[in-house]
């Protein structure tokens, strides 16, 4: 099969291209709050779920712990999150949202909401909802060992 045919049939390539395009789109709306999409997602998760171990947060973000570690360092450096030993299990660390992080997330939320609005305007609310449902199913699927 020629490369262009194989590439156009590749689920992974299409998904990664779409993810990069959507990330670039949302990043523009979050930039005034000095956050990137991944950072906003981490802060939003912590705001919703409360303090979390690094392991649990990595699972929730569908991210390996090393990648999560690289993403939380700037958040910790800016005082948006706090990392401390877990009171229940001293071997693990717990991440929590700080008051500064909560404020930054609130500032970014308007940009996120506008990105959502424009995305749904471009693709339709029903299609956007269906896309999220499909992507949640993909993220939750057991695709076997790599």
mmCIF file of N, CA and C in Angstrom, residues 71-84:
data_model
loop_
_atom_site.group_PDB
_atom_site.id
_atom_site.type_symbol
_atom_site.label_atom_id
_atom_site.label_comp_id
_atom_site.label_asym_id
_atom_site.label_seq_id
_atom_site.Cartn_x
_atom_site.Cartn_y
_atom_site.Cartn_z
ATOM 1 N N UNK A 71 4.841 18.044 33.102
ATOM 2 C CA UNK A 71 3.748 19.010 33.016
ATOM 3 C C UNK A 71 3.441 19.690 34.340
ATOM 4 N N UNK A 72 3.715 19.014 35.461
ATOM 5 C CA UNK A 72 3.381 19.632 36.747
ATOM 6 C C UNK A 72 4.506 20.508 37.301
ATOM 7 N N UNK A 73 5.733 20.306 36.808
ATOM 8 C CA UNK A 73 6.841 21.121 37.327
ATOM 9 C C UNK A 73 6.599 22.619 37.186
ATOM 10 N N UNK A 74 6.210 23.119 36.000
ATOM 11 C CA UNK A 74 5.960 24.566 35.912
ATOM 12 C C UNK A 74 4.779 25.007 36.785
ATOM 13 N N UNK A 75 3.793 24.141 36.956
ATOM 14 C CA UNK A 75 2.652 24.487 37.802
ATOM 15 C C UNK A 75 3.085 24.629 39.262
ATOM 16 N N UNK A 76 3.966 23.733 39.682
ATOM 17 C CA UNK A 76 4.481 23.819 41.054
ATOM 18 C C UNK A 76 5.374 25.050 41.203
ATOM 19 N N UNK A 77 6.243 25.283 40.221
ATOM 20 C CA UNK A 77 7.160 26.426 40.267
ATOM 21 C C UNK A 77 6.403 27.749 40.373
ATOM 22 N N UNK A 78 5.248 27.829 39.710
ATOM 23 C CA UNK A 78 4.442 29.061 39.738
ATOM 24 C C UNK A 78 3.495 29.111 40.933
ATOM 25 N N UNK A 79 3.532 28.093 41.772
ATOM 26 C CA UNK A 79 2.699 28.082 42.966
ATOM 27 C C UNK A 79 1.234 27.766 42.693
ATOM 28 N N UNK A 80 0.945 27.137 41.548
ATOM 29 C CA UNK A 80 -0.439 26.813 41.199
ATOM 30 C C UNK A 80 -0.885 25.489 41.807
ATOM 31 N N UNK A 81 0.083 24.620 42.072
ATOM 32 C CA UNK A 81 -0.191 23.355 42.752
ATOM 33 C C UNK A 81 0.829 23.174 43.862
ATOM 34 N N UNK A 82 0.485 22.331 44.800
ATOM 35 C CA UNK A 82 1.414 21.957 45.870
ATOM 36 C C UNK A 82 1.589 20.446 45.813
ATOM 37 N N UNK A 83 2.805 20.000 46.009
ATOM 38 C CA UNK A 83 3.104 18.566 46.020
ATOM 39 C C UNK A 83 3.665 18.236 47.394
ATOM 40 N N UNK A 84 3.033 17.257 48.037
ATOM 41 C CA UNK A 84 3.459 16.868 49.379
ATOM 42 C C UNK A 84 3.338 15.354 49.522
#
